[in-house]
Coordinates of C-alpha atoms in Angstrom, one line a residue:
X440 CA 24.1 12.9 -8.7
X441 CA 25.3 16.6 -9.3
X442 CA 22.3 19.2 -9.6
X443 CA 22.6 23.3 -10.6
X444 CA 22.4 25.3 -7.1
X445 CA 19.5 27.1 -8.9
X446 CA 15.7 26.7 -8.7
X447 CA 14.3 24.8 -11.5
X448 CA 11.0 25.9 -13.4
X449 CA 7.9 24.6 -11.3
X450 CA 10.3 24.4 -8.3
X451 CA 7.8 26.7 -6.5
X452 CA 5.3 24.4 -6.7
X453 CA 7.3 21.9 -4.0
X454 CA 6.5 24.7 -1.4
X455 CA 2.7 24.8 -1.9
X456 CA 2.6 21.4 -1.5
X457 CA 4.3 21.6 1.5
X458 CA 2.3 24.9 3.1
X459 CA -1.3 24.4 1.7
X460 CA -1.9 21.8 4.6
X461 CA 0.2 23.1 7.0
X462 CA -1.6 26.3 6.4
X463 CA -4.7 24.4 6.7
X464 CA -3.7 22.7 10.2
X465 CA -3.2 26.2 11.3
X466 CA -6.0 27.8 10.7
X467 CA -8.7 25.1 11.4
X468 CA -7.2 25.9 15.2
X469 CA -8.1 29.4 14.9
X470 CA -11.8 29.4 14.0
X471 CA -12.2 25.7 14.9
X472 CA -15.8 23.3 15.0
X473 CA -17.3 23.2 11.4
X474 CA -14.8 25.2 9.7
X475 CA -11.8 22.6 10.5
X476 CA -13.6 20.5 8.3
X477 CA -14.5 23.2 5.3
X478 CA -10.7 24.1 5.5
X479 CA -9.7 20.3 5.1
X480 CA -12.4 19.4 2.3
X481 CA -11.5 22.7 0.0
X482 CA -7.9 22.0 0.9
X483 CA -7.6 18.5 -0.7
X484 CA -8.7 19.0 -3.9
X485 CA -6.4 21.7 -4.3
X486 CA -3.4 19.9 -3.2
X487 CA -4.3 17.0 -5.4
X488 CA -4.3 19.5 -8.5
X489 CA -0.4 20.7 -7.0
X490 CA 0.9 17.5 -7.0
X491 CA -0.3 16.5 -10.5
X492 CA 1.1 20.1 -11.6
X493 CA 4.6 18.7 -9.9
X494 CA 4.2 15.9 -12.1
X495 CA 3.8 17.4 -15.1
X496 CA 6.8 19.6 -14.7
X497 CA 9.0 16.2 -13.2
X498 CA 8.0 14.6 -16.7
X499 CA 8.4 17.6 -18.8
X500 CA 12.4 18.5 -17.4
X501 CA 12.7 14.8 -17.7
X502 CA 15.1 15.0 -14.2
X503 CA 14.1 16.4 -10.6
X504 CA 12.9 19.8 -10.1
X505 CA 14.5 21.9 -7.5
X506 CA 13.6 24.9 -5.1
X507 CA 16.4 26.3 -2.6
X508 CA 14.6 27.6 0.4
X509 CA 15.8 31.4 0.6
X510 CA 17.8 31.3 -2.4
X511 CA 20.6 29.6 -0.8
X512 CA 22.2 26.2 -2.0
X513 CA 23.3 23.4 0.2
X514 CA 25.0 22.9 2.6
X515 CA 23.7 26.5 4.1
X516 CA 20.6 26.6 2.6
X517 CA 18.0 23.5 1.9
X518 CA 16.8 22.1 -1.1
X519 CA 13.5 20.5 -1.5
X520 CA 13.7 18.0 -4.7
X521 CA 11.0 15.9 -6.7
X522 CA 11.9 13.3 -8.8
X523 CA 10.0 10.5 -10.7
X524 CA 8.9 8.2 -7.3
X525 CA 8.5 11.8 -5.2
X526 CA 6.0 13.0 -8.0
X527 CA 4.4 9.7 -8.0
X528 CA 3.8 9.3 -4.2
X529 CA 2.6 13.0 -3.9
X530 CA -0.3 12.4 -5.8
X531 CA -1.0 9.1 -4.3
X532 CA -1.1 11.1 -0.7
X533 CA -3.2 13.8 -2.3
X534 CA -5.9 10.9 -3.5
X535 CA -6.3 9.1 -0.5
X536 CA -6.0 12.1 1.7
X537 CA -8.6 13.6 -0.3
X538 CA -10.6 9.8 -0.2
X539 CA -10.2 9.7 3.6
X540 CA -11.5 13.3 4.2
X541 CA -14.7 12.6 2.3
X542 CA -15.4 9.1 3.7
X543 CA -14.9 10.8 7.1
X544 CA -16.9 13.3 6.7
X545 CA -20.0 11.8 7.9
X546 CA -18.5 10.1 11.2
X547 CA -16.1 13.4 12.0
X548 CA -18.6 16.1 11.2
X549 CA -19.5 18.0 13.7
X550 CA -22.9 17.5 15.1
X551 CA -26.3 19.6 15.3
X552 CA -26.6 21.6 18.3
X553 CA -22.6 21.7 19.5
X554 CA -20.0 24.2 18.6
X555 CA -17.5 22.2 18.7
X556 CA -16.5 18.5 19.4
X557 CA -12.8 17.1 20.3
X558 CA -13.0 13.9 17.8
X559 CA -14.0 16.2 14.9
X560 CA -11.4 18.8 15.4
X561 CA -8.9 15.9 16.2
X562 CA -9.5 14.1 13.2
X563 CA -9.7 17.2 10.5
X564 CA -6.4 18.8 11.8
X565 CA -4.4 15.7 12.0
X566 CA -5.4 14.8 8.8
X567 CA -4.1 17.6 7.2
X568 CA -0.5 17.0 9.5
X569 CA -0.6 13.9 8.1
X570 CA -0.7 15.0 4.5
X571 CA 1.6 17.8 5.0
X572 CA 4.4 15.6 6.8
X573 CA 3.9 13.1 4.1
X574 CA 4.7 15.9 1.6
X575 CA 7.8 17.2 3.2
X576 CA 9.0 13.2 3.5
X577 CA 8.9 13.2 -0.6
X578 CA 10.4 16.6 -1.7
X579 CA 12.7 16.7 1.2
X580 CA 16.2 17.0 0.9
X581 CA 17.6 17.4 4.3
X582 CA 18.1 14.7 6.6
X583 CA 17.6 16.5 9.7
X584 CA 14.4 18.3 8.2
X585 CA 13.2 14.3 7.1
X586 CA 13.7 14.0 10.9
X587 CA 11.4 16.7 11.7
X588 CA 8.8 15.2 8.9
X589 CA 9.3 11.6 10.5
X590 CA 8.5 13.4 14.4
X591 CA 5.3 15.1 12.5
X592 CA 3.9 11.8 10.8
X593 CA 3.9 10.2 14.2
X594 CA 2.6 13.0 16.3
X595 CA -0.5 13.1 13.8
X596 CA -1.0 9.6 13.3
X597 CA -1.0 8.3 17.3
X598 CA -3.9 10.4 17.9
X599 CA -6.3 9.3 14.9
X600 CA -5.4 5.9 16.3
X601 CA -7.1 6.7 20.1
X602 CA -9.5 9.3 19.0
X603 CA -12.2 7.7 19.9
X604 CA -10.7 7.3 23.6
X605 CA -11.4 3.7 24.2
X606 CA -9.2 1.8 26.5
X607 CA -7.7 -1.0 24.0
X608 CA -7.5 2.3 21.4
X609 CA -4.8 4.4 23.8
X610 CA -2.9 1.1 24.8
X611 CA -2.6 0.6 21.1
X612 CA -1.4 4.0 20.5
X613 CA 1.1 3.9 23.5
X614 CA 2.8 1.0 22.2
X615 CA 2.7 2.5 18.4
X616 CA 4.2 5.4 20.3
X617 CA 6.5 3.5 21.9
X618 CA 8.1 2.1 19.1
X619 CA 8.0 5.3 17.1
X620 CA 10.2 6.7 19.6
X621 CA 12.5 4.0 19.7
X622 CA 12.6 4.6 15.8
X623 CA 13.1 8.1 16.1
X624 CA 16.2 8.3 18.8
X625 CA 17.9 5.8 16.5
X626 CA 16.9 7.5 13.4
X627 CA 18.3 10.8 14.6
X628 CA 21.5 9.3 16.0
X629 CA 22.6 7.9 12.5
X630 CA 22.0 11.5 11.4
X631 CA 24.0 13.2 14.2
X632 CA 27.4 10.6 13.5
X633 CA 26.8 11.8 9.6
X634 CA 27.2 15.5 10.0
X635 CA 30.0 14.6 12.8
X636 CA 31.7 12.9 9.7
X637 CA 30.5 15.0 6.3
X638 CA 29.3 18.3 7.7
X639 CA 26.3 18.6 5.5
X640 CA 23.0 16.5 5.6
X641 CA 21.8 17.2 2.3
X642 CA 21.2 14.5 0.6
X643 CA 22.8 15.0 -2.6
X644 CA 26.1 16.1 -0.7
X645 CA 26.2 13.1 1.2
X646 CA 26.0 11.1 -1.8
X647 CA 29.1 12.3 -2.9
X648 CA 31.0 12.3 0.0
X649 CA 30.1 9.2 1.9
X650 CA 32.8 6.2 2.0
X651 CA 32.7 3.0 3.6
X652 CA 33.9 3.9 6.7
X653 CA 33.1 2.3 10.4
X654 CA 31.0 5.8 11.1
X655 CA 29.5 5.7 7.9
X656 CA 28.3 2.1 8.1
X657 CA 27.5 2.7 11.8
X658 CA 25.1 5.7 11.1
X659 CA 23.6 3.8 8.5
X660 CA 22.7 1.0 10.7
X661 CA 21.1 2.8 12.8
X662 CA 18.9 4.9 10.9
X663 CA 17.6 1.5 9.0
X664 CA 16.8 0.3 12.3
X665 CA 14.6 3.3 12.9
X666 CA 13.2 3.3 9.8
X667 CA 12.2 -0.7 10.3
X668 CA 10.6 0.4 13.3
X669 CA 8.7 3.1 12.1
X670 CA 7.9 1.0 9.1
X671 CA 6.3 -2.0 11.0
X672 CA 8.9 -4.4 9.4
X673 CA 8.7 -8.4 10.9
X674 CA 9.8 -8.8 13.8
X675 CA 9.5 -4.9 14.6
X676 CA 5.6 -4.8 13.4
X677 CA 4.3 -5.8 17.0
X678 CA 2.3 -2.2 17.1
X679 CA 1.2 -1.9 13.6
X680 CA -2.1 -4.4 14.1
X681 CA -3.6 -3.2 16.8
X682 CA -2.8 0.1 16.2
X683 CA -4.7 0.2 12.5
X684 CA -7.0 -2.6 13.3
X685 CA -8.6 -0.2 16.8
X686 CA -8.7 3.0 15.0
X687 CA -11.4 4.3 13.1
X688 CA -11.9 3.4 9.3
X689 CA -10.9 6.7 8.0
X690 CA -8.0 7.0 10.0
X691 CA -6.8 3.5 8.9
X692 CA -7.0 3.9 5.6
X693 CA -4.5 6.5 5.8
X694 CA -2.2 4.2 8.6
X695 CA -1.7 1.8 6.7
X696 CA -2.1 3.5 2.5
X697 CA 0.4 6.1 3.4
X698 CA 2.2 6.6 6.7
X699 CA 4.2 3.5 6.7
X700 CA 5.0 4.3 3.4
X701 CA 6.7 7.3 4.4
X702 CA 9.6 5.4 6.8
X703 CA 10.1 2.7 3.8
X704 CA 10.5 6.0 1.3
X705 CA 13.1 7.2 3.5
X706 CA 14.9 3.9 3.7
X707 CA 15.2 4.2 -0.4
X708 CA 16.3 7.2 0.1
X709 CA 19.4 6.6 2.5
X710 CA 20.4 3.4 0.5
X711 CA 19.6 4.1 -3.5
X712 CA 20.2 7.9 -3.0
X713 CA 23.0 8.2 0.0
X714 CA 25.0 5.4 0.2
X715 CA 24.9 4.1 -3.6
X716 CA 28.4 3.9 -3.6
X717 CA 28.9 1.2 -0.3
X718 CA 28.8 -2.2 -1.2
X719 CA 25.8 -3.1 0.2
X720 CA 25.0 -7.1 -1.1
X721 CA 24.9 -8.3 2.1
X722 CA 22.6 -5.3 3.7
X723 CA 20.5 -5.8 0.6
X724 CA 20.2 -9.9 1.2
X725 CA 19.3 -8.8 5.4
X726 CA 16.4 -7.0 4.5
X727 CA 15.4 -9.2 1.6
X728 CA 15.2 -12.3 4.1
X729 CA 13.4 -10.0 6.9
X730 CA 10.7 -9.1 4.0
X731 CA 10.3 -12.6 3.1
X732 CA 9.7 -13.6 6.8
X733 CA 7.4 -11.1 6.9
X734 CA 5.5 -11.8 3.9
X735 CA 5.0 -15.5 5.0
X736 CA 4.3 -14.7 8.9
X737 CA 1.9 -11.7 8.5
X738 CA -0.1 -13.8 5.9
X739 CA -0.2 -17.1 7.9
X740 CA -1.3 -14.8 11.3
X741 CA -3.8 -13.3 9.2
X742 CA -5.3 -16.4 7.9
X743 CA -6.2 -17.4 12.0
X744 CA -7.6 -14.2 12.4
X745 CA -11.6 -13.6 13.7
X746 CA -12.0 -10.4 12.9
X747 CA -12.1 -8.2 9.7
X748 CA -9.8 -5.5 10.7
X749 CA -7.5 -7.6 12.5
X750 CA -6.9 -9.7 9.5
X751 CA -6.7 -6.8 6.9
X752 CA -3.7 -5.2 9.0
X753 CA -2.0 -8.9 9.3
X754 CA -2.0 -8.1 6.0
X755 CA -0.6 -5.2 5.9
X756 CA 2.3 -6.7 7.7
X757 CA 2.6 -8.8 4.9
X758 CA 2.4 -6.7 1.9
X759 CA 4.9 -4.5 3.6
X760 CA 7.1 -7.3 3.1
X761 CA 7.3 -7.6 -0.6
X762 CA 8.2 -3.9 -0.6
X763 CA 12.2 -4.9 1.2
X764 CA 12.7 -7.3 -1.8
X765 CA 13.2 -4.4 -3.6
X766 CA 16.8 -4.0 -2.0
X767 CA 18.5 -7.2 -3.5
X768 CA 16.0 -6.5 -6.7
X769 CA 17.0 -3.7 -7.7
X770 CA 20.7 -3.7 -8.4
X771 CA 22.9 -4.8 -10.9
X772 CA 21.3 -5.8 -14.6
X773 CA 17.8 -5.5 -13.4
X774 CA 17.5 -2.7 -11.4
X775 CA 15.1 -1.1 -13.1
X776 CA 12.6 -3.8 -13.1
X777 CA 13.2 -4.4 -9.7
X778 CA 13.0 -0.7 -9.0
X779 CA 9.6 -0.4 -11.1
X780 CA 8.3 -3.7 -9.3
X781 CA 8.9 -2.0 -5.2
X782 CA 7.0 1.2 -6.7
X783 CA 4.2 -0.7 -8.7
X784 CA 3.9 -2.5 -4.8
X785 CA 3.8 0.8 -2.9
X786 CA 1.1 2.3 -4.8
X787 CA -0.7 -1.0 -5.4
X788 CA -0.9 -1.7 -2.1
X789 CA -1.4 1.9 -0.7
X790 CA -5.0 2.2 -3.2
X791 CA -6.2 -1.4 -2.4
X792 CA -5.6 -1.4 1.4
X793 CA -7.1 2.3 2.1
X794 CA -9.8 0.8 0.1
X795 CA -10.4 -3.0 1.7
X796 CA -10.1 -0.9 5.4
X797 CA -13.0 1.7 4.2
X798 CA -15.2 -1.4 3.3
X799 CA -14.4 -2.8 6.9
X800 CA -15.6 0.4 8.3
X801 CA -18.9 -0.1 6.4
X802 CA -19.3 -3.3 6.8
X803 CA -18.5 -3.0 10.8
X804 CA -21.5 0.2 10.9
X805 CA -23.7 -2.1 8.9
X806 CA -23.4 -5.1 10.6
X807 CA -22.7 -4.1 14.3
X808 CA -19.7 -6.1 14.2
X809 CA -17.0 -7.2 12.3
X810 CA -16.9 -11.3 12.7
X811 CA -15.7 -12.7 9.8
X812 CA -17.4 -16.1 10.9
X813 CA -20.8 -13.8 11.5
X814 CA -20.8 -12.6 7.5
X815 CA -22.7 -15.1 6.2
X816 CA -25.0 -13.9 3.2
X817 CA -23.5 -10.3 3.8
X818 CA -22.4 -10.0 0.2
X819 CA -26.1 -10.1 -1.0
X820 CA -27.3 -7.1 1.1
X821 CA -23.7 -5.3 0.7
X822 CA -23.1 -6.0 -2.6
X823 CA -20.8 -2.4 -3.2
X824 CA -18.7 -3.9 -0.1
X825 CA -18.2 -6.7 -0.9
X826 CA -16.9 -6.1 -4.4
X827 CA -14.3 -3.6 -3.1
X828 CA -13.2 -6.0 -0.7
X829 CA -13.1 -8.5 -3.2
X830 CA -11.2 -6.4 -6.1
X831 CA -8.5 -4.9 -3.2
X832 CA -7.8 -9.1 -2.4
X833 CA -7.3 -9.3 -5.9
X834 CA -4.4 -6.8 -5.7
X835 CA -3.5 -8.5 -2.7
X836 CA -3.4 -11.9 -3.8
X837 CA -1.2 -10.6 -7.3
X838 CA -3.7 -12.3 -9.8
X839 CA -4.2 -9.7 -13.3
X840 CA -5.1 -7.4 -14.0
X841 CA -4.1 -5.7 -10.9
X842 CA -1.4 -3.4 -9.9
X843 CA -0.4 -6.3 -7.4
X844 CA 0.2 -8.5 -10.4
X845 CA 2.2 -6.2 -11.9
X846 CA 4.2 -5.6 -9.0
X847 CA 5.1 -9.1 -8.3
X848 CA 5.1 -10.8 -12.1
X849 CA 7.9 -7.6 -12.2
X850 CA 9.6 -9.4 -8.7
X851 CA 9.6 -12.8 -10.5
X852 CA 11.4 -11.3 -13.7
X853 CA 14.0 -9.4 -11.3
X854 CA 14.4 -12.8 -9.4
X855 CA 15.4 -15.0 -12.7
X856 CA 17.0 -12.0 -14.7
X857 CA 19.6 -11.4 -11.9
X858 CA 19.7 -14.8 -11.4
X859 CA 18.4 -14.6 -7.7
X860 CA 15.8 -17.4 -7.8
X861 CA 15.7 -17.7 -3.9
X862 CA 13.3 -14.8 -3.9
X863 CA 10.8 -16.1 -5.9
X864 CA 9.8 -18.5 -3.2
X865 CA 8.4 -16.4 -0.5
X866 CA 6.9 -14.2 -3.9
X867 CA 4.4 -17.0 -4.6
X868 CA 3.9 -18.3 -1.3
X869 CA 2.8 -15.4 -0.4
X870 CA 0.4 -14.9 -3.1
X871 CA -1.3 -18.0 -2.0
X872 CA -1.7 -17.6 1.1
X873 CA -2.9 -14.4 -0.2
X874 CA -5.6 -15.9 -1.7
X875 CA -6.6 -18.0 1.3
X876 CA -7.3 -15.2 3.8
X877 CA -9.6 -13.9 1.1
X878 CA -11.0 -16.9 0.6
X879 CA -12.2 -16.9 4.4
X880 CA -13.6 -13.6 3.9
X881 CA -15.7 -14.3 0.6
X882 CA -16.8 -17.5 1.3
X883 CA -19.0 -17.2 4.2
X884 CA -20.0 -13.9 2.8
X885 CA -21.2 -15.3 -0.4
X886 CA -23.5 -18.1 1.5
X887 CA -27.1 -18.1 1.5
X888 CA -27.4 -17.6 4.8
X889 CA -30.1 -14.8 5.8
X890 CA -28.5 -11.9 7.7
X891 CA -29.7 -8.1 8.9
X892 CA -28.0 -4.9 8.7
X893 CA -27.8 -2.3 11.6
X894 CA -27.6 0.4 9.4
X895 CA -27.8 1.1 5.5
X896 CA -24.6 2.4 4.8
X897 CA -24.3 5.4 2.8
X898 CA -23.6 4.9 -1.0
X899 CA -21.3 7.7 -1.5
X900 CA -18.7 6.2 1.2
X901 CA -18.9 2.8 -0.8
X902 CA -18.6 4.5 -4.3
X903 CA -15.0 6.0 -3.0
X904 CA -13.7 2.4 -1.3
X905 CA -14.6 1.1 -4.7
X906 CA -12.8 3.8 -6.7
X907 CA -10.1 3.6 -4.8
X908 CA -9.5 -0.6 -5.9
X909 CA -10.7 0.6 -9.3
X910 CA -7.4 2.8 -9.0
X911 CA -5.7 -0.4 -7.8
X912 CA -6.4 -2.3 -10.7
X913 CA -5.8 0.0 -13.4
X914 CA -2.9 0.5 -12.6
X915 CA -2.3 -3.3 -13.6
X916 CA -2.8 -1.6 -17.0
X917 CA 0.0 1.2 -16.4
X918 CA 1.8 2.0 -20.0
X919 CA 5.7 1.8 -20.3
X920 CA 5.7 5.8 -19.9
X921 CA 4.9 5.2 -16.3
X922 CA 7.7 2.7 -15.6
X923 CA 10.3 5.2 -17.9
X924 CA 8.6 7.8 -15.5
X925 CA 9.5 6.2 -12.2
X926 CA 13.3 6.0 -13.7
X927 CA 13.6 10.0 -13.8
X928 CA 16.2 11.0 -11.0
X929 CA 17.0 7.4 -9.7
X930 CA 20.8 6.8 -9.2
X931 CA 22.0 3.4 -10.9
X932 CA 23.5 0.5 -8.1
X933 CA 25.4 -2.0 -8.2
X934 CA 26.5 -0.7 -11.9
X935 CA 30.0 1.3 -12.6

């Protein structure tokens, strides 16, 4: 996909993104305590307003917009592009970034009497490290630089997982560490054997270079691998649960809306964007199956799970899944509902999870616990919750008028148009069982059983856990301008 070597109107706007929270993580080390978290609250608002600016210029140009770092094209200078799903996904990481500051707030403040405390400044720095590797992952156009972003992402998100230095917390972030690394070395070698073989690492260079040779298919391998890891895919998801289930409500929210998003984004990215041209049925069918095994062995581990957290990041495992059946969806004749169905998914699921693991944290503080066989008659005294919880399983479980039932009733039309009705099996059985871990969550909850609370949790925390499912479910609503949206800059498979 040929682009000028120039930078496009609102091209600028791609580096903002990128420094306002780098530039935010920088100087909430210099004066520190209570001004980490000023820098981080006036900081996210403003880099939600940049990424609905890229937007608007992505939609007006109708193709990607551009900026060339110093001027220079590719291969000696870097490009940093935004296209319909980069557009889309930047302002999804500014609204949850900005959701996750503000629910925070209260636990990571800094408190009375100290200058400063190491969980607070932890938490408000790696936030915005979070956000700003998140950014460089969607605009970037470099594979070695996506390298860097990938190294960032994990550096910031193993400590929000052990901030709050418990033992079962840092032997959850070792092994999430663990396998990041293991990600990471393969990741970087696939990138090493394709500058041995093309010389360039831009993106858009290798796309129109690469052939199927032994090197080419070899790199590719490996980076997927990486990617899988880093992306929690079954049977590489072993660190993902306790990892987001251990760490703190905030900081899971963000685990599990965004930064495994970021690995899956990249694995579009080599496949739909790199290696278009490789006929890739078979690759496509590999990760399809390992999606659908992860779809029906996340859910059914969830369904035996005791606690809250635990069962909402089974979940996760889960929903991750239907986001691989996007590989043998979207080729051929219905690639693009296959391609709108794996983004509906991502953003459905990244606004209903950040949402059902805020309500968790609440409902945890509130209750002293989070027992799901303790939550009997908890819905009548945590009504707000409860009602988040309930909408997010609704996304969850794919029922309308959700952005998860628009996500998978677009699956089931990719299945039958391109004739690929195997997939439409783990697609509902996943739904149901779906519906059953819910089930144990709302049922005891909804009893008339008498029950105390701890603590009253604070209203503005729930109002944001329930805005965020409200975003999930309007997006059931999403127009056909959306959908034509998500098409701008996406290179056609599996079609001469």
């Amino acid at each position: 996909m040929p682009e000028p070597a120039i930078t496009t109107p609102g091209g600028y706007l791609l580096v903002l993104a990128i420094l306002l929270p780098v530039v935010g993580m920088i100087l909430s080390f210099t004066p520190g305590g209570r001004n980490a978290e000023r820098i981080a609250l006036c900081s996210t608002p403003i880099g939600f307003a940049l990424a609905c600016a890229i937007a608007f210029h992505v939609n007006r140009a109708g193709k990607p917009i551009v900026y060339l770092v110093g001027g220079l094209p590719p291969p000696l200078g870097i490009a940093l592009r935004a296209d319909g799903i980069s557009a889309v996904m930047l302002v999804t990481a500014a609204v949850i970034v900005t959701a996750a500051a503000f629910y925070g707030r209260p636990k990571f403040s800094t408190p009375d009497g100290v200058r400063e405390s190491r969980s607070s400044l932890t938490f408000w720095i790696m936030l915005q490290a979070i956000w700003a590797a998140l950014n460089i992952i969607f605009v970037g156009g470099d594979l070695f630089n996506l390298y860097v972003a990938l190294e960032l992402l994990t550096f910031a998100a193993v400590p929000l997982v052990c901030i709050d230095g418990r033992p079962e917390t840092i032997a959850a972030a070792l092994r999430y560490l663990l396998f990041a690394l293991f990600g990471s070395i393969s990741y970087l070698l696939g990138v090493a054997l394709f500058y041995g073989a093309h010389g360039t690492l831009d993106i858009s260079l290798l796309a129109q270079r690469v052939q199927a040779t032994p090197v080419v298919w070899t790199a590719a391998a490996l980076m997927t691998c990486g990617l899988l890891a880093k992306t929690a895919l079954f049977p590489l998801h072993l660190w993902l649960p306790p990892a987001h289930a251990n760490a703190p409500a905030a900081a899971s929210a963000v685990l599990s809306g965004l930064v495994v998003k970021g690995s899956f984004f990249l694995t579009l990215r080599l496949w739909f964007y790199i290696l278009p041209a490789l006929p890739a049925e078979k690759v496509a069918i590999v990760l399809g199956c390992l999606g659908s095994a992860a779809i029906i062995a996340g859910s059914v581990i969830a369904l035996r799970q005791a606690r809250l957290k635990l069962l909402i990041a089974y979940s996760t495992v889960a929903q991750i899944g239907y986001l691989f059946l996007v590989f043998p969806l979207a080729t051929g004749a219905s690639s693009a509902i296959g391609w709108s169905a794996g983004l509906m998914q991502i953003l459905a699921h990244a606004f209903a999870k950040a949402a059902m693991f805020f309500s968790a944290g609440l409902l945890a503080e509130a209750l002293g616990h989070d027992q799901i066989a303790k939550l009997g008659g908890a819905a009548r005294v945590l009504p707000l919750t409860f009602l988040s919880i309930a909408l997010g399983g609704l996304s969850l479980m794919g029922l309308p008028p959700s952005g998860g039932f628009s996500a998978k009733w677009l699956m089931l039309q990719a299945s039958v148009a391109s004739g690929q009705w195997l997939w439409t099996l783990p697609i509902l059985a996943g739904g149901l069982l779906a519906a059953g871990y819910v089930y144990r969550i709302l049922a005891p909850a909804l009893s008339d059983d008498q029950i105390s609370l701890v603590l009253s949790p604070k209203r503005s925390q729930e109002v944001i856990a329930l805005a965020l499912t409200a975003i999930a479910i309007a997006l059931g609503f999403a127009p056909q301008t959306f959908f034509d949206f998500l098409e701008i800059g996406r290179p056609v498979v599996g079609q001469p």
